[in-house]
Amino acid sequence: MTVHEMQREILKIKAEKDICILAHSYQSREITEIADFTGDSYSLSVQAKSAKQSTVLMCGVRFMAETVKILSPQKTVLLANPSAGCPMAEQMDKELIEGVKRQYPDYTVVAYINTTAELKTICDVCVTSSSAVSIVRKLPGENILFIPDCNLGDYVAKQVPEKNIKLLRGGCPIHARVTAADVEAAKTAHPRAKLLVHPECRPEVLKSADFVGSTSAIEKYARESEDSEFIIGTEISIAHHLSYDSPDKRFYPLSKDLICPNMKATSLVDVYRAVSGTGGELIDLDAETVCKARRCIDKMIELG
Ligand code: 13P
Ligand code: SF4
């Protein structure tokens, strides 16, 4: 089967079986072309809540599929490739954070959405990279424990200096690889290019950025900008999508190492197998986890 034949077959089966396909912006073009919706973590959560179909297939990583299940427990939720986890989401578990909470009892626990469903059950509010600053600013308490990404947390702390933000040493192993030396090399190679960076990158990288934002915000900025050259400081697929969508502009990855193997794990064949019932993983969460984890995701959507 060619890629086009497989895409046509997926569209046919998904219509017959009433399946909604959600794809994170880091997915490959052949997947985003057949998705009902593509976007950043925040917009995927909003779509998960409003999707009309009885089944949702997530093309992304495990915490994203869990978020869909938490928001729509009555739906059948599938993760296209069961091996697609997010290493950052696995870094901190419930027991660790319960211990930290005992040390800081009066702190509001703000969890980046890149956390497990189990950990979300003991947090106060979730945030995504696009909503973290505005949500933290709106929280009534002054003391915040921000988990797990210390780079995003440091960025939020600088934007919201009125809050006392405590960070732990977690983060995205892919974005955290990029250094100030990579920025210098990219800027030397492309002196006229604007630097657009995801807040999961280190503070030394964010310091030199012309724009800091989520995957969707970076895409929007580049599409709407009058500039014509951009260095893209997030997973390499965003530079690929932008080059395709805006052929009159130039997009350069900030580093060749900005490749997330977990986001890349899902193939069109996985999507085909998941919709046709021979692959994917059914996401199953117990009712108590859904109920407790939902509170902090609902709060994020309410404040976001
Ligand atoms: P976004 O919130 O920008 O979609 O980022 C999700 C993610 O996993 C980035 O690495
Ligand atoms: Fe997780 Fe980083 Fe991959 Fe995003 S890029 S899914 S945060 S490992």
Short mmCIF file of N, CA, C and O in Angstrom, two decimals, residues 104-188:
data_model
loop_
_atom_site.label_atom_id
_atom_site.label_comp_id
_atom_site.label_asym_id
_atom_site.label_seq_id
_atom_site.Cartn_x
_atom_site.Cartn_y
_atom_site.Cartn_z
N TYR A 104 6.60 21.27 52.14
CA TYR A 104 6.09 22.59 51.73
C TYR A 104 4.56 22.57 51.75
O TYR A 104 3.92 22.68 50.70
N PRO A 105 3.96 22.42 52.93
CA PRO A 105 2.51 22.19 53.00
C PRO A 105 1.66 23.35 52.49
O PRO A 105 0.54 23.13 52.05
N ASP A 106 2.18 24.57 52.53
CA ASP A 106 1.33 25.70 52.11
C ASP A 106 1.60 26.12 50.65
O ASP A 106 1.22 27.20 50.23
N TYR A 107 2.24 25.25 49.86
CA TYR A 107 2.53 25.57 48.47
C TYR A 107 1.44 25.02 47.54
O TYR A 107 0.94 23.92 47.76
N THR A 108 1.08 25.80 46.52
CA THR A 108 0.17 25.31 45.48
C THR A 108 1.00 24.49 44.50
O THR A 108 2.03 24.97 44.00
N VAL A 109 0.58 23.24 44.25
CA VAL A 109 1.37 22.38 43.35
C VAL A 109 0.86 22.53 41.91
O VAL A 109 -0.27 22.18 41.59
N VAL A 110 1.75 23.10 41.08
CA VAL A 110 1.44 23.32 39.67
C VAL A 110 2.16 22.26 38.85
O VAL A 110 3.39 22.17 38.89
N ALA A 111 1.39 21.43 38.15
CA ALA A 111 2.00 20.33 37.37
C ALA A 111 1.94 20.65 35.88
O ALA A 111 0.86 20.93 35.34
N TYR A 112 3.10 20.63 35.25
CA TYR A 112 3.13 20.67 33.78
C TYR A 112 2.32 19.48 33.31
O TYR A 112 2.34 18.41 33.96
N ILE A 113 1.61 19.62 32.21
CA ILE A 113 0.74 18.52 31.75
C ILE A 113 1.54 17.27 31.40
O ILE A 113 1.01 16.16 31.40
N ASN A 114 2.86 17.45 31.16
CA ASN A 114 3.75 16.30 30.91
C ASN A 114 4.04 15.58 32.22
O ASN A 114 5.16 15.56 32.72
N THR A 115 3.00 15.00 32.82
CA THR A 115 3.10 14.22 34.06
C THR A 115 2.13 13.04 33.92
O THR A 115 1.20 13.11 33.10
N THR A 116 2.31 12.02 34.74
CA THR A 116 1.39 10.86 34.65
C THR A 116 0.03 11.22 35.25
O THR A 116 -0.07 12.15 36.08
N ALA A 117 -0.99 10.44 34.87
CA ALA A 117 -2.33 10.65 35.44
C ALA A 117 -2.27 10.46 36.96
O ALA A 117 -2.89 11.21 37.72
N GLU A 118 -1.48 9.49 37.40
CA GLU A 118 -1.38 9.21 38.84
C GLU A 118 -0.82 10.41 39.60
O GLU A 118 -1.34 10.79 40.65
N LEU A 119 0.21 11.04 39.05
CA LEU A 119 0.79 12.20 39.73
C LEU A 119 -0.19 13.39 39.73
O LEU A 119 -0.28 14.14 40.71
N LYS A 120 -0.95 13.52 38.67
CA LYS A 120 -1.91 14.64 38.60
C LYS A 120 -2.94 14.56 39.73
O LYS A 120 -3.50 15.58 40.13
N THR A 121 -3.19 13.34 40.27
CA THR A 121 -4.22 13.20 41.31
C THR A 121 -3.88 13.99 42.57
O THR A 121 -4.76 14.28 43.37
N ILE A 122 -2.59 14.31 42.78
CA ILE A 122 -2.23 15.03 44.02
C ILE A 122 -1.77 16.46 43.73
O ILE A 122 -1.19 17.12 44.59
N CYS A 123 -2.01 16.94 42.51
CA CYS A 123 -1.60 18.32 42.17
C CYS A 123 -2.81 19.24 42.18
O CYS A 123 -3.95 18.78 42.11
N ASP A 124 -2.55 20.55 42.26
CA ASP A 124 -3.66 21.51 42.36
C ASP A 124 -4.14 21.99 41.00
O ASP A 124 -5.32 22.21 40.80
N VAL A 125 -3.18 22.21 40.09
CA VAL A 125 -3.58 22.71 38.77
C VAL A 125 -2.53 22.28 37.74
O VAL A 125 -1.35 22.17 38.07
N CYS A 126 -3.00 22.00 36.54
CA CYS A 126 -2.08 21.67 35.44
C CYS A 126 -1.82 22.92 34.62
O CYS A 126 -2.66 23.84 34.60
N VAL A 127 -0.70 22.92 33.92
CA VAL A 127 -0.42 24.00 32.95
C VAL A 127 0.23 23.35 31.73
O VAL A 127 0.74 22.23 31.80
N THR A 128 0.20 24.06 30.62
CA THR A 128 0.97 23.65 29.45
C THR A 128 1.95 24.77 29.16
O THR A 128 1.89 25.85 29.80
N SER A 129 2.81 24.57 28.16
CA SER A 129 3.79 25.62 27.88
C SER A 129 3.11 26.90 27.42
O SER A 129 3.63 27.99 27.64
N SER A 130 1.92 26.77 26.80
CA SER A 130 1.26 28.00 26.31
C SER A 130 0.45 28.70 27.40
O SER A 130 0.11 29.87 27.27
N SER A 131 0.12 27.97 28.48
CA SER A 131 -0.76 28.58 29.49
C SER A 131 -0.09 28.80 30.84
O SER A 131 -0.67 29.41 31.74
N ALA A 132 1.15 28.32 31.02
CA ALA A 132 1.78 28.32 32.34
C ALA A 132 1.88 29.73 32.96
O ALA A 132 1.51 29.93 34.12
N VAL A 133 2.35 30.69 32.17
CA VAL A 133 2.56 32.04 32.73
C VAL A 133 1.23 32.64 33.18
O VAL A 133 1.10 33.11 34.32
N SER A 134 0.22 32.60 32.31
CA SER A 134 -1.04 33.26 32.67
C SER A 134 -1.74 32.53 33.81
O SER A 134 -2.32 33.17 34.68
N ILE A 135 -1.64 31.22 33.86
CA ILE A 135 -2.31 30.48 34.96
C ILE A 135 -1.60 30.74 36.30
O ILE A 135 -2.25 31.05 37.30
N VAL A 136 -0.28 30.67 36.31
CA VAL A 136 0.44 30.91 37.58
C VAL A 136 0.15 32.33 38.08
O VAL A 136 -0.07 32.54 39.28
N ARG A 137 0.08 33.28 37.17
CA ARG A 137 -0.22 34.67 37.56
C ARG A 137 -1.59 34.77 38.23
O ARG A 137 -1.78 35.56 39.16
N LYS A 138 -2.54 33.95 37.77
CA LYS A 138 -3.92 34.03 38.30
C LYS A 138 -4.12 33.28 39.61
O LYS A 138 -5.16 33.42 40.24
N LEU A 139 -3.16 32.45 40.02
CA LEU A 139 -3.36 31.65 41.24
C LEU A 139 -3.38 32.56 42.47
O LEU A 139 -2.58 33.50 42.56
N PRO A 140 -4.26 32.28 43.43
CA PRO A 140 -4.36 33.17 44.60
C PRO A 140 -3.14 33.10 45.53
O PRO A 140 -2.69 34.11 46.06
N GLY A 141 -2.55 31.89 45.68
CA GLY A 141 -1.43 31.76 46.64
C GLY A 141 -0.13 32.31 46.08
O GLY A 141 0.07 32.35 44.87
N GLU A 142 0.76 32.73 47.00
CA GLU A 142 2.05 33.29 46.56
C GLU A 142 3.09 32.17 46.35
O GLU A 142 3.95 32.24 45.49
N ASN A 143 2.98 31.11 47.16
CA ASN A 143 3.99 30.04 47.11
C ASN A 143 3.58 28.93 46.15
O ASN A 143 2.50 28.33 46.30
N ILE A 144 4.47 28.65 45.19
CA ILE A 144 4.16 27.68 44.13
C ILE A 144 5.26 26.62 44.08
O ILE A 144 6.44 26.96 44.03
N LEU A 145 4.85 25.35 44.04
CA LEU A 145 5.79 24.27 43.73
C LEU A 145 5.51 23.87 42.29
O LEU A 145 4.41 23.40 41.98
N PHE A 146 6.49 24.11 41.41
CA PHE A 146 6.28 23.89 39.97
C PHE A 146 7.01 22.61 39.57
O PHE A 146 8.23 22.52 39.69
N ILE A 147 6.27 21.61 39.05
CA ILE A 147 6.90 20.33 38.66
C ILE A 147 6.49 19.95 37.24
O ILE A 147 5.43 20.37 36.79
N PRO A 148 7.24 19.10 36.51
CA PRO A 148 8.61 18.66 36.81
C PRO A 148 9.67 19.50 36.08
O PRO A 148 10.85 19.36 36.38
N ASP A 149 9.28 20.37 35.13
CA ASP A 149 10.26 20.98 34.24
C ASP A 149 10.87 22.26 34.84
O ASP A 149 10.20 23.30 34.90
N CYS A 150 12.13 22.18 35.26
CA CYS A 150 12.75 23.35 35.90
C CYS A 150 13.04 24.46 34.88
O CYS A 150 13.14 25.63 35.26
N ASN A 151 13.19 24.12 33.59
CA ASN A 151 13.42 25.18 32.60
C ASN A 151 12.14 25.99 32.36
O ASN A 151 12.17 27.23 32.40
N LEU A 152 11.03 25.29 32.17
CA LEU A 152 9.75 25.99 32.02
C LEU A 152 9.45 26.76 33.32
O LEU A 152 9.00 27.91 33.28
N GLY A 153 9.70 26.10 34.46
CA GLY A 153 9.45 26.74 35.76
C GLY A 153 10.26 28.01 35.94
O GLY A 153 9.77 29.03 36.43
N ASP A 154 11.53 27.97 35.51
CA ASP A 154 12.40 29.15 35.63
C ASP A 154 11.87 30.28 34.72
O ASP A 154 11.86 31.45 35.12
N TYR A 155 11.40 29.89 33.54
CA TYR A 155 10.84 30.89 32.61
C TYR A 155 9.59 31.54 33.24
O TYR A 155 9.46 32.77 33.24
N VAL A 156 8.73 30.71 33.84
CA VAL A 156 7.52 31.24 34.48
C VAL A 156 7.91 32.16 35.65
O VAL A 156 7.37 33.26 35.80
N ALA A 157 8.89 31.72 36.44
CA ALA A 157 9.30 32.52 37.61
C ALA A 157 9.79 33.90 37.18
O ALA A 157 9.53 34.90 37.86
N LYS A 158 10.47 33.97 36.04
CA LYS A 158 10.97 35.28 35.56
C LYS A 158 9.83 36.16 35.05
O LYS A 158 9.88 37.38 35.17
N GLN A 159 8.80 35.51 34.48
CA GLN A 159 7.65 36.30 33.96
C GLN A 159 6.69 36.71 35.08
O GLN A 159 5.94 37.66 34.93
N VAL A 160 6.70 35.95 36.18
CA VAL A 160 5.75 36.23 37.27
C VAL A 160 6.56 36.43 38.57
O VAL A 160 6.51 35.61 39.48
N PRO A 161 7.32 37.54 38.66
CA PRO A 161 8.25 37.69 39.80
C PRO A 161 7.54 37.86 41.14
O PRO A 161 8.16 37.67 42.19
N GLU A 162 6.25 38.18 41.10
CA GLU A 162 5.51 38.36 42.36
C GLU A 162 5.26 37.04 43.09
O GLU A 162 4.89 37.04 44.27
N LYS A 163 5.48 35.90 42.41
CA LYS A 163 5.27 34.59 43.06
C LYS A 163 6.60 34.01 43.54
O LYS A 163 7.66 34.26 42.94
N ASN A 164 6.51 33.23 44.61
CA ASN A 164 7.69 32.52 45.12
C ASN A 164 7.62 31.09 44.58
O ASN A 164 6.83 30.28 45.04
N ILE A 165 8.45 30.81 43.54
CA ILE A 165 8.31 29.54 42.83
C ILE A 165 9.46 28.59 43.16
O ILE A 165 10.63 28.93 42.94
N LYS A 166 9.09 27.42 43.71
CA LYS A 166 10.11 26.41 44.03
C LYS A 166 10.14 25.39 42.89
O LYS A 166 9.11 24.93 42.42
N LEU A 167 11.38 25.07 42.45
CA LEU A 167 11.54 24.15 41.31
C LEU A 167 12.25 22.88 41.75
O LEU A 167 13.05 22.90 42.68
N LEU A 168 11.97 21.78 41.05
CA LEU A 168 12.73 20.55 41.24
C LEU A 168 13.52 20.31 39.96
O LEU A 168 13.28 20.96 38.94
N ARG A 169 14.46 19.34 40.01
CA ARG A 169 15.36 19.16 38.85
C ARG A 169 14.83 18.18 37.81
O ARG A 169 15.39 17.12 37.59
N GLY A 170 13.72 18.54 37.19
CA GLY A 170 13.21 17.71 36.10
C GLY A 170 13.26 18.48 34.80
O GLY A 170 13.57 19.67 34.80
N GLY A 171 12.97 17.80 33.70
CA GLY A 171 12.94 18.52 32.43
C GLY A 171 12.96 17.60 31.24
O GLY A 171 13.05 16.38 31.37
N CYS A 172 12.88 18.20 30.07
CA CYS A 172 12.86 17.43 28.82
C CYS A 172 14.30 17.15 28.37
O CYS A 172 15.06 18.08 28.10
N PRO A 173 14.67 15.86 28.29
CA PRO A 173 16.06 15.54 27.92
C PRO A 173 16.40 16.01 26.50
O PRO A 173 17.58 16.19 26.19
N ILE A 174 15.41 16.22 25.67
CA ILE A 174 15.68 16.63 24.28
C ILE A 174 15.96 18.13 24.23
O ILE A 174 17.00 18.57 23.73
N HIS A 175 15.03 18.92 24.77
CA HIS A 175 15.21 20.38 24.74
C HIS A 175 16.40 20.82 25.60
O HIS A 175 17.08 21.80 25.27
N ALA A 176 16.63 20.11 26.72
CA ALA A 176 17.70 20.51 27.63
C ALA A 176 19.10 20.26 27.06
O ALA A 176 20.09 20.75 27.58
N ARG A 177 19.16 19.50 25.95
CA ARG A 177 20.46 19.24 25.31
C ARG A 177 21.03 20.49 24.63
O ARG A 177 22.23 20.60 24.42
N VAL A 178 20.15 21.40 24.25
CA VAL A 178 20.60 22.55 23.46
C VAL A 178 21.32 23.54 24.37
O VAL A 178 20.86 23.84 25.48
N THR A 179 22.47 24.05 23.90
CA THR A 179 23.29 24.94 24.73
C THR A 179 23.43 26.33 24.09
O THR A 179 23.07 26.53 22.93
N ALA A 180 24.04 27.23 24.86
CA ALA A 180 24.32 28.58 24.35
C ALA A 180 25.28 28.49 23.16
O ALA A 180 25.20 29.31 22.22
N ALA A 181 26.16 27.49 23.15
CA ALA A 181 27.09 27.31 22.02
C ALA A 181 26.32 26.97 20.74
O ALA A 181 26.68 27.43 19.65
N ASP A 182 25.24 26.17 20.88
CA ASP A 182 24.41 25.86 19.70
C ASP A 182 23.75 27.14 19.17
O ASP A 182 23.63 27.34 17.97
N VAL A 183 23.31 28.00 20.10
CA VAL A 183 22.67 29.27 19.70
C VAL A 183 23.68 30.12 18.94
O VAL A 183 23.38 30.66 17.86
N GLU A 184 24.88 30.20 19.48
CA GLU A 184 25.91 31.02 18.85
C GLU A 184 26.22 30.50 17.43
O GLU A 184 26.28 31.28 16.47
N ALA A 185 26.35 29.17 17.32
CA ALA A 185 26.67 28.58 16.01
C ALA A 185 25.53 28.84 15.01
O ALA A 185 25.78 29.21 13.86
N ALA A 186 24.28 28.67 15.47
CA ALA A 186 23.14 28.87 14.55
C ALA A 186 23.03 30.33 14.13
O ALA A 186 22.76 30.64 12.97
N LYS A 187 23.28 31.24 15.09
CA LYS A 187 23.17 32.67 14.77
C LYS A 187 24.30 33.11 13.83
O LYS A 187 24.12 33.98 12.98
N THR A 188 25.47 32.51 14.00
CA THR A 188 26.60 32.83 13.11
C THR A 188 26.29 32.33 11.69
O THR A 188 26.52 33.03 10.71
#
